[in-house]
Coordinates of C-alpha atoms and ligand atoms in Angstrom, one line a residue:
M26 CA 163.7 -118.3 -58.4
T27 CA 165.6 -115.7 -56.4
E28 CA 165.1 -115.4 -52.7
T29 CA 163.3 -112.1 -53.0
A30 CA 161.2 -113.2 -55.9
R31 CA 159.9 -116.0 -53.8
D32 CA 159.0 -113.7 -51.0
L33 CA 157.1 -111.3 -53.2
T34 CA 155.0 -113.6 -55.4
P35 CA 151.4 -113.7 -54.3
A36 CA 150.4 -117.0 -52.7
D37 CA 148.4 -119.2 -55.1
A38 CA 145.7 -119.6 -52.6
A39 CA 143.4 -116.8 -51.6
P40 CA 144.1 -115.4 -48.1
A41 CA 143.1 -117.7 -45.3
A42 CA 139.5 -118.5 -45.5
D43 CA 137.2 -115.9 -44.2
P44 CA 136.5 -117.0 -40.7
S45 CA 133.5 -114.9 -40.2
S46 CA 131.7 -116.7 -43.0
A47 CA 132.2 -120.1 -41.3
P48 CA 129.0 -121.9 -40.7
S49 CA 127.6 -121.1 -37.3
A50 CA 124.5 -121.4 -35.3
L51 CA 123.6 -118.1 -36.7
A52 CA 123.4 -119.4 -40.3
A53 CA 120.2 -121.2 -39.5
S54 CA 117.3 -118.8 -40.4
P55 CA 116.7 -116.0 -42.8
L56 CA 116.8 -113.6 -39.9
A57 CA 120.1 -115.0 -38.7
T58 CA 121.5 -114.6 -42.2
E59 CA 120.5 -111.0 -42.3
V60 CA 122.0 -110.3 -38.9
E61 CA 125.2 -112.1 -39.8
R62 CA 125.7 -109.8 -42.8
R63 CA 125.8 -106.7 -40.7
R64 CA 129.0 -104.9 -39.9
T65 CA 128.5 -101.9 -37.7
F66 CA 131.6 -99.7 -37.1
A67 CA 132.9 -96.3 -36.4
I68 CA 136.1 -94.4 -37.4
I69 CA 138.1 -93.0 -34.5
S70 CA 140.9 -90.4 -35.1
H71 CA 142.4 -87.1 -34.1
P72 CA 141.2 -84.1 -36.1
D73 CA 142.9 -83.8 -39.5
A74 CA 144.2 -87.4 -39.6
G75 CA 141.9 -88.0 -42.5
K76 CA 138.6 -89.4 -41.2
T77 CA 136.5 -87.4 -43.6
T78 CA 138.6 -88.2 -46.6
L79 CA 138.6 -91.9 -45.7
T80 CA 134.9 -91.9 -45.1
E81 CA 134.3 -90.5 -48.6
K82 CA 136.5 -93.2 -50.1
L83 CA 134.9 -96.0 -48.2
L84 CA 131.5 -94.8 -49.4
L85 CA 132.8 -94.8 -53.0
F86 CA 133.6 -98.4 -52.7
G87 CA 130.1 -99.0 -51.3
G88 CA 128.6 -97.3 -54.3
A89 CA 127.4 -94.3 -52.4
I90 CA 129.1 -92.0 -54.9
N91 CA 127.0 -88.9 -54.3
L92 CA 127.7 -88.9 -50.7
A93 CA 131.3 -88.2 -51.1
G94 CA 130.7 -84.5 -51.7
E95 CA 128.3 -84.4 -48.8
V96 CA 130.8 -85.5 -46.3
K97 CA 133.1 -82.7 -47.3
A98 CA 130.3 -80.2 -47.3
K99 CA 129.6 -81.2 -43.8
K100 CA 133.1 -80.6 -42.8
N101 CA 133.3 -77.2 -44.4
R102 CA 130.3 -76.0 -42.5
R103 CA 132.0 -76.6 -39.2
D104 CA 132.9 -73.0 -38.6
T105 CA 132.3 -70.6 -35.7
R106 CA 131.2 -72.5 -32.8
S107 CA 129.2 -69.8 -31.1
D108 CA 126.9 -69.1 -34.1
W109 CA 123.7 -70.8 -33.3
M110 CA 122.7 -71.0 -37.0
S111 CA 125.9 -72.8 -37.8
I112 CA 125.4 -75.1 -34.9
E113 CA 121.9 -75.9 -36.2
R114 CA 123.2 -76.3 -39.7
E115 CA 126.0 -78.5 -38.5
R116 CA 123.6 -80.6 -36.5
G117 CA 121.3 -80.9 -39.3
I118 CA 124.0 -82.1 -41.6
S119 CA 125.5 -84.3 -39.0
V120 CA 122.2 -86.0 -38.6
V121 CA 121.8 -87.0 -42.2
T122 CA 125.2 -88.5 -42.2
S123 CA 125.0 -89.9 -38.7
V124 CA 124.7 -93.4 -40.0
M125 CA 126.0 -94.3 -43.4
T126 CA 124.8 -97.6 -44.7
F127 CA 126.4 -99.2 -47.7
D128 CA 126.7 -102.6 -49.2
Y129 CA 130.1 -104.1 -50.0
R130 CA 130.2 -107.6 -51.5
D131 CA 127.8 -109.7 -49.5
R132 CA 127.8 -107.5 -46.4
V133 CA 125.9 -104.5 -45.1
F134 CA 128.1 -101.9 -43.5
N135 CA 126.7 -99.4 -41.1
L136 CA 129.3 -96.6 -40.5
L137 CA 128.3 -94.5 -37.5
D138 CA 129.6 -91.0 -37.5
T139 CA 131.5 -90.0 -34.4
P140 CA 131.7 -86.2 -34.4
G141 CA 135.2 -85.8 -33.4
H142 CA 136.3 -82.2 -34.0
E143 CA 135.4 -79.0 -32.3
D144 CA 132.1 -80.6 -31.8
F145 CA 133.5 -83.3 -29.6
S146 CA 130.9 -84.3 -27.1
E147 CA 129.4 -87.1 -25.1
D148 CA 127.6 -88.2 -28.2
T149 CA 131.0 -89.2 -29.6
Y150 CA 131.5 -91.5 -26.6
R151 CA 128.1 -92.9 -26.7
T152 CA 128.1 -93.7 -30.4
L153 CA 131.0 -96.0 -29.7
T154 CA 128.7 -98.1 -27.5
A155 CA 126.6 -98.9 -30.6
V156 CA 129.4 -100.3 -32.8
D157 CA 130.9 -103.8 -33.0
S158 CA 134.3 -102.6 -34.4
A159 CA 136.2 -99.5 -35.1
V160 CA 138.8 -98.2 -37.6
M161 CA 141.5 -96.2 -36.1
V162 CA 143.0 -93.7 -38.5
I163 CA 146.5 -92.4 -37.7
D164 CA 148.4 -89.7 -39.5
A165 CA 151.7 -91.3 -40.5
A166 CA 153.6 -88.2 -39.7
K167 CA 152.1 -87.7 -36.2
G168 CA 151.4 -91.2 -34.8
I169 CA 149.0 -91.6 -31.9
E170 CA 147.5 -88.2 -30.9
A171 CA 145.4 -87.2 -27.9
R172 CA 141.9 -87.6 -29.2
T173 CA 142.7 -91.0 -30.8
R174 CA 144.0 -92.2 -27.5
K175 CA 140.9 -91.1 -25.7
L176 CA 138.5 -92.6 -28.1
F177 CA 140.6 -95.8 -28.1
E178 CA 140.2 -96.0 -24.3
V179 CA 136.4 -95.8 -24.8
C180 CA 136.6 -98.7 -27.3
R181 CA 138.7 -100.6 -24.9
L182 CA 136.0 -100.4 -22.2
R183 CA 134.0 -102.7 -24.3
D184 CA 136.9 -104.6 -25.9
I185 CA 135.9 -103.4 -29.4
P186 CA 138.1 -104.8 -32.0
I187 CA 140.2 -102.1 -33.9
V188 CA 141.5 -102.1 -37.4
T189 CA 144.2 -99.6 -38.0
F190 CA 144.7 -97.5 -41.1
I191 CA 148.0 -95.5 -41.2
N192 CA 147.1 -92.6 -43.5
K193 CA 149.0 -90.0 -45.5
M194 CA 151.7 -92.3 -46.6
D195 CA 152.1 -90.1 -49.7
R196 CA 153.6 -87.5 -47.4
E197 CA 156.7 -87.4 -45.2
S198 CA 156.0 -89.9 -42.5
R199 CA 157.6 -91.4 -39.4
D200 CA 159.3 -94.7 -39.6
P201 CA 156.6 -97.4 -39.9
F202 CA 158.3 -99.7 -37.3
E203 CA 158.4 -96.8 -34.9
L204 CA 154.6 -96.2 -35.5
L205 CA 153.8 -99.8 -34.8
D206 CA 156.0 -99.6 -31.7
E207 CA 154.1 -96.5 -30.5
I208 CA 150.7 -98.2 -30.9
E209 CA 151.9 -101.2 -28.9
K210 CA 153.4 -99.1 -26.2
T211 CA 150.9 -96.3 -25.8
L212 CA 147.8 -98.3 -26.3
A213 CA 149.0 -101.7 -25.1
L214 CA 147.7 -103.2 -28.3
D215 CA 149.6 -105.7 -30.4
T216 CA 150.0 -104.9 -34.0
A217 CA 150.0 -107.2 -37.0
P218 CA 150.7 -105.3 -40.3
L219 CA 148.9 -106.8 -43.3
T220 CA 150.4 -104.4 -45.8
W221 CA 153.8 -102.6 -45.8
P222 CA 154.7 -99.3 -47.4
L223 CA 157.3 -99.3 -50.1
G224 CA 159.2 -96.0 -50.2
R225 CA 158.3 -93.0 -48.1
G226 CA 156.8 -89.6 -48.7
R227 CA 157.3 -88.5 -52.3
D228 CA 159.0 -91.8 -53.0
F229 CA 156.1 -93.9 -51.7
V230 CA 155.3 -96.3 -54.6
G231 CA 152.8 -98.7 -53.1
T232 CA 152.4 -101.4 -50.5
F233 CA 153.5 -105.0 -50.2
D234 CA 150.8 -107.5 -49.2
I235 CA 152.3 -109.3 -46.3
E236 CA 149.8 -112.2 -46.2
R237 CA 149.6 -113.0 -49.8
G238 CA 152.9 -111.6 -51.1
G239 CA 152.7 -109.3 -54.2
V240 CA 152.5 -105.5 -54.5
R241 CA 149.9 -102.8 -55.1
L242 CA 151.2 -99.8 -56.8
L243 CA 150.1 -96.3 -56.1
D244 CA 149.3 -95.4 -59.6
S245 CA 147.1 -98.4 -60.3
K246 CA 143.7 -96.9 -60.4
D247 CA 141.1 -98.5 -58.1
D248 CA 138.1 -96.3 -57.5
G249 CA 135.8 -99.0 -56.5
H250 CA 134.3 -99.6 -59.9
D251 CA 136.0 -102.9 -60.5
A252 CA 136.5 -105.9 -58.4
G253 CA 140.0 -105.0 -57.4
G254 CA 142.4 -107.7 -58.5
P255 CA 145.0 -109.5 -56.4
P256 CA 148.4 -107.9 -55.7
I257 CA 150.9 -108.1 -58.6
P258 CA 153.9 -110.3 -58.2
M259 CA 157.1 -108.2 -58.3
T260 CA 160.7 -108.8 -57.3
V261 CA 162.5 -106.4 -55.1
P262 CA 164.8 -105.2 -57.9
E263 CA 161.7 -104.5 -60.0
I264 CA 160.2 -102.5 -57.2
A265 CA 163.4 -100.6 -56.6
A266 CA 163.5 -99.8 -60.3
L267 CA 160.2 -97.9 -60.0
N268 CA 161.9 -94.9 -58.4
P269 CA 165.5 -93.9 -58.5
N270 CA 165.4 -93.0 -54.7
L271 CA 164.5 -96.6 -53.7
D272 CA 167.2 -98.9 -52.4
A273 CA 166.7 -102.6 -53.2
G274 CA 168.8 -103.7 -50.2
E275 CA 166.8 -101.6 -47.8
I276 CA 163.4 -102.8 -49.2
A277 CA 164.5 -106.4 -49.0
H278 CA 165.8 -105.9 -45.4
E279 CA 162.5 -104.3 -44.3
L280 CA 160.3 -106.9 -45.9
E281 CA 162.4 -109.6 -44.3
L282 CA 162.0 -108.0 -40.9
V283 CA 158.3 -107.4 -41.2
T284 CA 157.5 -110.9 -42.4
E285 CA 159.7 -112.6 -39.9
V286 CA 159.5 -110.4 -36.8
C287 CA 156.1 -108.8 -36.8
P288 CA 153.3 -110.9 -35.2
R289 CA 151.0 -112.7 -37.6
F290 CA 147.4 -111.7 -37.7
D291 CA 145.4 -113.6 -35.1
L292 CA 141.6 -113.4 -35.4
A293 CA 140.8 -114.4 -31.9
A294 CA 143.2 -111.8 -30.4
F295 CA 141.7 -109.2 -32.7
R296 CA 138.2 -110.0 -31.8
E297 CA 139.1 -109.8 -28.1
G298 CA 140.5 -106.4 -28.7
H299 CA 144.2 -107.3 -28.0
L300 CA 145.6 -107.1 -31.5
T301 CA 145.0 -104.7 -34.4
P302 CA 145.6 -105.5 -38.1
V303 CA 147.4 -102.5 -39.7
F304 CA 147.0 -101.2 -43.2
F305 CA 149.1 -98.4 -44.7
G306 CA 147.7 -96.1 -47.4
S307 CA 146.6 -92.7 -48.5
A308 CA 143.0 -91.8 -48.2
L309 CA 143.5 -88.8 -50.4
K310 CA 144.9 -90.8 -53.2
N311 CA 142.4 -93.6 -52.6
F312 CA 145.2 -96.0 -52.0
G313 CA 145.0 -98.8 -49.5
V314 CA 141.3 -98.2 -48.9
R315 CA 140.1 -101.3 -50.6
D316 CA 142.6 -103.4 -48.6
L317 CA 141.2 -101.8 -45.5
L318 CA 137.6 -102.5 -46.6
D319 CA 138.5 -106.1 -47.5
G320 CA 140.1 -106.4 -44.0
L321 CA 136.8 -105.2 -42.4
H322 CA 134.9 -107.5 -44.6
R323 CA 137.0 -110.5 -43.6
F324 CA 137.7 -109.7 -39.9
A325 CA 135.1 -107.3 -38.4
P326 CA 132.7 -109.1 -36.3
S327 CA 129.0 -109.4 -37.0
P328 CA 126.6 -107.9 -34.3
R329 CA 127.8 -109.0 -30.9
A330 CA 125.6 -110.1 -28.0
Q331 CA 124.7 -107.0 -26.0
D332 CA 124.8 -107.1 -22.2
S333 CA 121.5 -106.6 -20.4
D334 CA 120.4 -106.9 -16.9
A335 CA 119.1 -110.4 -17.8
G336 CA 122.5 -111.4 -19.3
P337 CA 123.8 -111.2 -22.9
I338 CA 121.1 -110.9 -25.6
D339 CA 121.8 -113.0 -28.7
P340 CA 121.5 -110.9 -31.9
A341 CA 119.8 -113.8 -33.7
D342 CA 117.1 -113.9 -31.0
P343 CA 113.9 -113.3 -33.1
R344 CA 112.4 -110.9 -30.5
M345 CA 113.3 -107.3 -31.4
S346 CA 115.3 -105.3 -28.9
A347 CA 117.2 -102.1 -29.2
F348 CA 118.7 -99.3 -27.1
V349 CA 118.9 -95.6 -27.6
F350 CA 122.4 -94.1 -27.8
K351 CA 121.8 -90.7 -29.2
I352 CA 119.0 -88.1 -29.4
Q353 CA 118.9 -85.3 -31.9
A354 CA 116.4 -82.6 -31.3
N355 CA 114.9 -80.1 -33.7
M356 CA 116.3 -81.7 -36.8
D357 CA 113.8 -80.0 -38.8
P358 CA 113.0 -76.6 -37.3
N359 CA 109.6 -76.6 -38.9
H360 CA 108.5 -79.7 -37.1
R361 CA 110.5 -79.5 -33.8
D362 CA 110.8 -83.2 -33.8
R363 CA 113.2 -85.3 -31.9
I364 CA 114.9 -88.3 -33.3
A365 CA 116.2 -91.1 -31.1
F366 CA 118.9 -93.2 -32.7
A367 CA 118.5 -96.8 -31.6
R368 CA 120.8 -99.6 -32.2
L369 CA 119.0 -102.9 -32.8
C370 CA 120.5 -105.6 -30.6
S371 CA 118.3 -108.6 -31.6
G372 CA 115.6 -109.6 -34.0
K373 CA 113.9 -107.6 -36.6
L374 CA 112.2 -104.3 -36.5
T375 CA 109.3 -103.8 -38.8
R376 CA 107.5 -100.6 -39.5
G377 CA 104.4 -100.1 -37.5
M378 CA 105.3 -102.7 -34.8
K379 CA 104.5 -102.1 -31.2
A380 CA 107.5 -102.0 -28.9
R381 CA 107.7 -101.8 -25.1
L382 CA 109.6 -98.9 -23.6
V383 CA 111.0 -100.7 -20.7
R384 CA 111.7 -97.7 -18.5
T385 CA 108.1 -96.7 -18.3
G386 CA 106.6 -100.1 -19.2
K387 CA 104.4 -98.4 -21.8
P388 CA 103.9 -99.5 -25.4
M389 CA 105.2 -97.4 -28.3
T390 CA 104.2 -97.8 -31.9
L391 CA 107.2 -97.6 -34.2
A392 CA 105.1 -96.0 -37.0
T393 CA 107.9 -94.3 -38.9
P394 CA 111.3 -95.6 -38.1
H395 CA 113.9 -94.0 -40.3
F396 CA 117.0 -95.0 -42.1
F397 CA 119.5 -92.3 -42.9
F398 CA 121.3 -92.3 -46.1
A399 CA 123.2 -89.4 -47.5
Q400 CA 120.8 -86.4 -47.6
D401 CA 117.8 -88.6 -47.4
R402 CA 115.9 -90.1 -44.6
S403 CA 113.8 -92.9 -45.7
I404 CA 111.2 -94.9 -43.9
A405 CA 112.6 -98.2 -42.8
D406 CA 110.2 -101.0 -43.5
E407 CA 112.5 -103.5 -41.8
A408 CA 115.8 -103.4 -40.0
F409 CA 117.9 -106.1 -38.3
A410 CA 120.1 -106.5 -35.3
G411 CA 123.2 -104.4 -36.0
D412 CA 121.3 -101.7 -37.9
V413 CA 120.6 -98.2 -36.5
V414 CA 117.2 -96.6 -37.0
G415 CA 116.0 -93.2 -36.1
I416 CA 112.7 -93.1 -34.2
P417 CA 110.9 -89.8 -34.3
N418 CA 109.2 -88.9 -30.9
H419 CA 108.3 -85.9 -28.8
G420 CA 110.5 -86.5 -25.8
T421 CA 109.3 -90.0 -24.9
L422 CA 112.7 -91.6 -25.5
R423 CA 115.8 -90.9 -23.4
I424 CA 119.4 -91.9 -23.9
G425 CA 120.0 -95.4 -22.6
D426 CA 116.4 -96.4 -23.1
T427 CA 115.6 -100.0 -24.0
L428 CA 112.9 -100.9 -26.5
T429 CA 111.8 -104.5 -26.7
E430 CA 109.1 -106.7 -28.2
G431 CA 107.5 -107.2 -24.8
R432 CA 110.4 -108.4 -22.8
D433 CA 111.4 -106.8 -19.5
I434 CA 115.1 -106.4 -20.1
T435 CA 117.3 -103.3 -19.9
F436 CA 120.5 -103.0 -21.8
V437 CA 123.5 -101.9 -19.8
G438 CA 126.6 -100.2 -21.0
V439 CA 125.5 -96.8 -22.4
P440 CA 127.9 -94.9 -20.2
S441 CA 128.0 -91.4 -18.8
F442 CA 131.5 -90.0 -18.6
A443 CA 132.6 -87.7 -15.9
P444 CA 132.4 -84.2 -17.3
E445 CA 135.6 -82.3 -18.1
I446 CA 134.0 -78.9 -17.7
L447 CA 131.7 -77.9 -14.9
R448 CA 129.8 -74.6 -14.9
R449 CA 127.0 -72.9 -13.0
V450 CA 124.2 -71.5 -15.1
R451 CA 123.5 -67.8 -14.5
L452 CA 120.0 -66.6 -15.3
S453 CA 119.5 -62.9 -15.9
D454 CA 115.9 -63.2 -14.7
A455 CA 115.9 -64.9 -11.3
M456 CA 112.1 -65.3 -11.5
K457 CA 112.6 -68.0 -14.0
A458 CA 114.6 -70.4 -11.8
K459 CA 111.9 -72.9 -11.8
K460 CA 111.6 -72.9 -15.5
L461 CA 115.4 -73.3 -15.8
K462 CA 115.2 -76.3 -13.5
Q463 CA 112.6 -77.9 -15.8
A464 CA 114.5 -77.0 -19.0
L465 CA 117.8 -78.4 -17.6
Q466 CA 116.0 -81.6 -16.6
E467 CA 114.6 -82.1 -20.1
L468 CA 117.9 -81.3 -21.9
A469 CA 119.8 -83.5 -19.6
E470 CA 117.4 -86.4 -20.3
E471 CA 118.2 -85.8 -24.0
G472 CA 121.9 -86.0 -23.3
V473 CA 122.8 -82.4 -24.2
V474 CA 124.6 -81.9 -20.9
Q475 CA 124.8 -83.5 -17.5
V476 CA 123.2 -81.8 -14.5
F477 CA 124.4 -82.1 -11.0
R478 CA 122.2 -80.9 -8.1
P479 CA 124.3 -80.1 -5.0
S480 CA 122.7 -81.6 -1.8
D481 CA 123.3 -78.3 0.1
G482 CA 120.6 -76.7 -2.1
S483 CA 122.9 -74.4 -4.1
P484 CA 122.1 -73.9 -7.8
A485 CA 122.7 -76.9 -10.1
L486 CA 125.9 -77.3 -12.1
V487 CA 126.1 -78.4 -15.7
G488 CA 128.8 -80.7 -16.9
V489 CA 130.1 -81.4 -20.4
V490 CA 133.0 -83.1 -22.0
G491 CA 133.3 -80.7 -24.9
P492 CA 132.7 -76.9 -25.0
L493 CA 130.3 -77.1 -27.9
Q494 CA 127.8 -78.7 -25.6
L495 CA 127.7 -75.5 -23.6
D496 CA 127.1 -73.5 -26.8
V497 CA 124.3 -75.8 -27.8
L498 CA 122.8 -75.6 -24.3
K499 CA 122.9 -71.8 -24.3
A500 CA 121.4 -71.6 -27.7
R501 CA 118.6 -74.1 -27.0
L502 CA 117.7 -72.5 -23.6
A503 CA 117.3 -69.2 -25.4
A504 CA 115.5 -70.5 -28.5
E505 CA 113.3 -73.2 -27.0
Y506 CA 112.6 -72.0 -23.5
G507 CA 113.1 -68.2 -23.8
L508 CA 115.8 -68.4 -21.1
P509 CA 118.9 -66.3 -21.8
V510 CA 121.7 -67.6 -19.7
E511 CA 125.5 -67.2 -19.1
F512 CA 127.9 -69.6 -17.6
D513 CA 130.0 -69.0 -14.5
L514 CA 133.1 -70.8 -13.5
A515 CA 132.2 -73.2 -10.7
E516 CA 134.3 -73.7 -7.6
F517 CA 134.4 -77.3 -8.6
Q518 CA 136.4 -78.7 -11.6
L519 CA 135.8 -82.4 -11.2
A520 CA 132.9 -84.8 -10.7
R521 CA 133.1 -88.5 -9.7
W522 CA 130.4 -90.9 -9.0
I523 CA 130.7 -92.4 -5.5
A524 CA 129.6 -95.7 -4.0
A525 CA 130.5 -98.0 -1.1
D526 CA 129.5 -101.5 -0.1
D527 CA 129.2 -100.3 3.5
K528 CA 126.2 -97.9 3.7
A529 CA 127.3 -96.5 7.0
K530 CA 130.7 -95.5 5.5
L531 CA 129.0 -93.8 2.6
E532 CA 126.8 -91.8 4.9
E533 CA 129.8 -90.8 7.0
F534 CA 131.6 -89.6 3.9
I535 CA 128.5 -87.6 2.8
A536 CA 128.2 -86.0 6.2
A537 CA 131.9 -85.1 6.2
N538 CA 131.9 -83.7 2.7
R539 CA 128.4 -82.2 2.5
S540 CA 129.3 -79.2 0.3
G541 CA 130.9 -81.4 -2.3
I542 CA 128.0 -83.9 -2.6
A543 CA 125.5 -83.7 -5.5
E544 CA 123.0 -86.0 -7.3
D545 CA 122.9 -86.6 -11.0
L546 CA 119.9 -86.9 -13.2
D547 CA 119.2 -90.4 -12.0
G548 CA 119.7 -89.5 -8.4
D549 CA 123.1 -91.2 -8.2
L550 CA 125.6 -89.7 -5.8
V551 CA 128.5 -87.6 -7.1
Y552 CA 131.4 -86.1 -5.3
L553 CA 132.5 -82.7 -6.7
A554 CA 136.1 -81.7 -6.2
R555 CA 137.9 -78.4 -6.6
N556 CA 140.8 -80.0 -8.5
E557 CA 142.8 -83.1 -8.9
F558 CA 144.8 -82.5 -5.7
Y559 CA 141.6 -82.3 -3.6
L560 CA 140.2 -85.3 -5.2
G561 CA 143.4 -87.3 -4.5
Y562 CA 143.4 -86.0 -1.0
T563 CA 139.8 -86.9 -0.3
R564 CA 140.1 -90.3 -1.9
E565 CA 143.1 -91.1 0.2
R566 CA 141.2 -90.3 3.4
A567 CA 138.1 -92.3 2.4
P568 CA 139.0 -95.9 2.3
G569 CA 136.0 -98.0 1.2
I570 CA 134.5 -95.3 -1.0
V571 CA 134.8 -96.0 -4.7
F572 CA 135.2 -93.0 -7.0
T573 CA 134.5 -93.6 -10.7
D574 CA 134.6 -91.5 -13.8
V575 CA 132.4 -93.7 -15.9
K576 CA 128.8 -94.6 -15.1
E577 CA 126.8 -97.0 -17.0
T578 CA 123.4 -95.5 -17.3
Q579 CA 120.2 -97.4 -16.7
K580 CA 122.2 -100.1 -14.8
G581 CA 119.8 -101.7 -12.5
K582 CA 117.1 -99.1 -13.1
Ligands
G4P22 P1 139.6 -85.2 -40.5 O1 138.2 -85.6 -41.0 O2 140.2 -86.4 -39.8 O3 139.7 -84.0 -39.8 O4 140.6 -85.1 -41.8 P2 140.3 -84.8 -43.3 O5 139.8 -86.0 -44.0 O6 139.5 -83.6 -43.5 O7 141.8 -84.5 -43.7 C1 142.5 -83.4 -43.2 C2 143.5 -82.9 -44.2 O8 144.4 -83.9 -44.6 C3 142.8 -82.5 -45.5 O9 143.5 -81.4 -46.1 C4 142.9 -83.7 -46.4 O10 142.9 -83.4 -47.8 C5 144.3 -84.2 -46.0 N1 144.4 -85.6 -46.2 C6 143.6 -86.6 -45.8 N2 144.1 -87.8 -46.2 C7 145.3 -87.6 -46.8 C8 146.3 -88.4 -47.4 O11 146.2 -89.6 -47.5 N3 147.4 -87.8 -47.9 C9 147.5 -86.4 -47.8 N4 148.6 -85.9 -48.4 N5 146.6 -85.6 -47.3 C10 145.5 -86.2 -46.8 P3 143.1 -79.9 -46.0 O12 144.1 -79.1 -46.7 O13 142.9 -79.5 -44.5 O14 141.7 -79.9 -46.6 P4 141.3 -79.9 -48.1 O15 141.7 -78.5 -48.6 O16 142.1 -80.9 -48.8 O17 139.9 -80.2 -48.1

């Protein structure tokens, strides 16, 4: 056997045993078995990296064939931002695909959509609080881009494990070693490639399976309809013979480097969010997608314990608990309903059950919890920790709310992010100021925008992380409250939550900066700054005052 043939022959054994199916305390009851099967994840990427295409292909493997067209249709409808009808349409569509549930092998995958394009908003961030892992899609020609980096940082706040898919390998790409290096340097995340591209761009012929040895070829058809066999054993000269532009020496050298130098995959480091397994492929050509899905199947964690004010809540605890991370209003213009999306954190939700809304202490009957699948909503008879259900309501539920089966706990960690755009709302009819105040309060509770009320009594400011939120606010104020508004630039550009251990210090700071102090929806204190320079200047002169740009809602409330 030649040196290279030895390297490339698939190992006889299957890849290291699936650690996530190891017996655990969870494997005890039918409930625990259902919970253990759940894998709830999101895809994070920069626009155009291929998230939509990859989503389609993942769903094909999950048997949701009809959905593929829907995902594309959704994307095509993202057009002019200022057209209310198109926003409505887009929102309607984005709702039905907000959660895509599919079975793959013995697991149930919940893929949560993170709107990540022009319609970037706080919803995107908050959705990431409801997942247990994420797939990071990177365009092989571009590497880490701004939006990916930002979303990654949100994942890191919760140490969410990330699986990386380097996409568009069928096109001219950057050097794969350089891409890995960039991930490590810019994200401070170790990388462990599990596949390796053979050839580049037009000469890309397939991938080498680093763990098992063996090769998958680009032209081998795998559309999810068969079980997907193991990689084929091939020698380097055989691979090089596939394309006249391939150089056997170069391939052998790269494979040697990658097998000997790159870190091996380490499950514990992955689960802690320190290391990412990397797959190379082409979503467009449906190549490498099964490897990715198998990777998720093997490594992605089952529902994690969620932090509450009473400590972490075990997902296999039989008492149902859930938190609301997203609210969608007016999904159906004929019914003017609101749907609260709730992530189940423990136990089992059954249709018709009575839950306690912890914020108000009041009971709430979950008469028609919904599952969303493709174009359909269906009534959920039962759902388990890890699942996401939609709960129709008329404004009772707010973002960050906790629902329980009687217990008095509140989940923490649904964050508010400091807005990137601050505006004052200008009313054409000053007589309606009171109505506007009420409307802003309601829409802020729903998470459409953040509202900051300056303590000097000047008109409220609205804050958003994406401009689409302003479009939606304007359209909804007009359509639902009869309030035509415009937005004016505010004298402030930045908002930071402030706190101090020493109350007297905080009061002193407030007195000295009165015109820049405001309260948010929950009554928490915010410092408004004209720009970065002022913020830095003020911060330097206010020792003992903590300025933060992320606030966990509901904490301690
Ligand atoms: P996004 O959701 O992240 O924004 O990306 P999307 O999947 O829509 O992909 C963006 C563009 O990149 C699309 O082309 C898509 O076809 C293309 N693309 C996605 N994956 C791959 C890949 O693996 N290889 C290649 N070569 N292209 C890929 P488009 O021209 O903008 O749209 P369309 O006309 O194809 O619909």
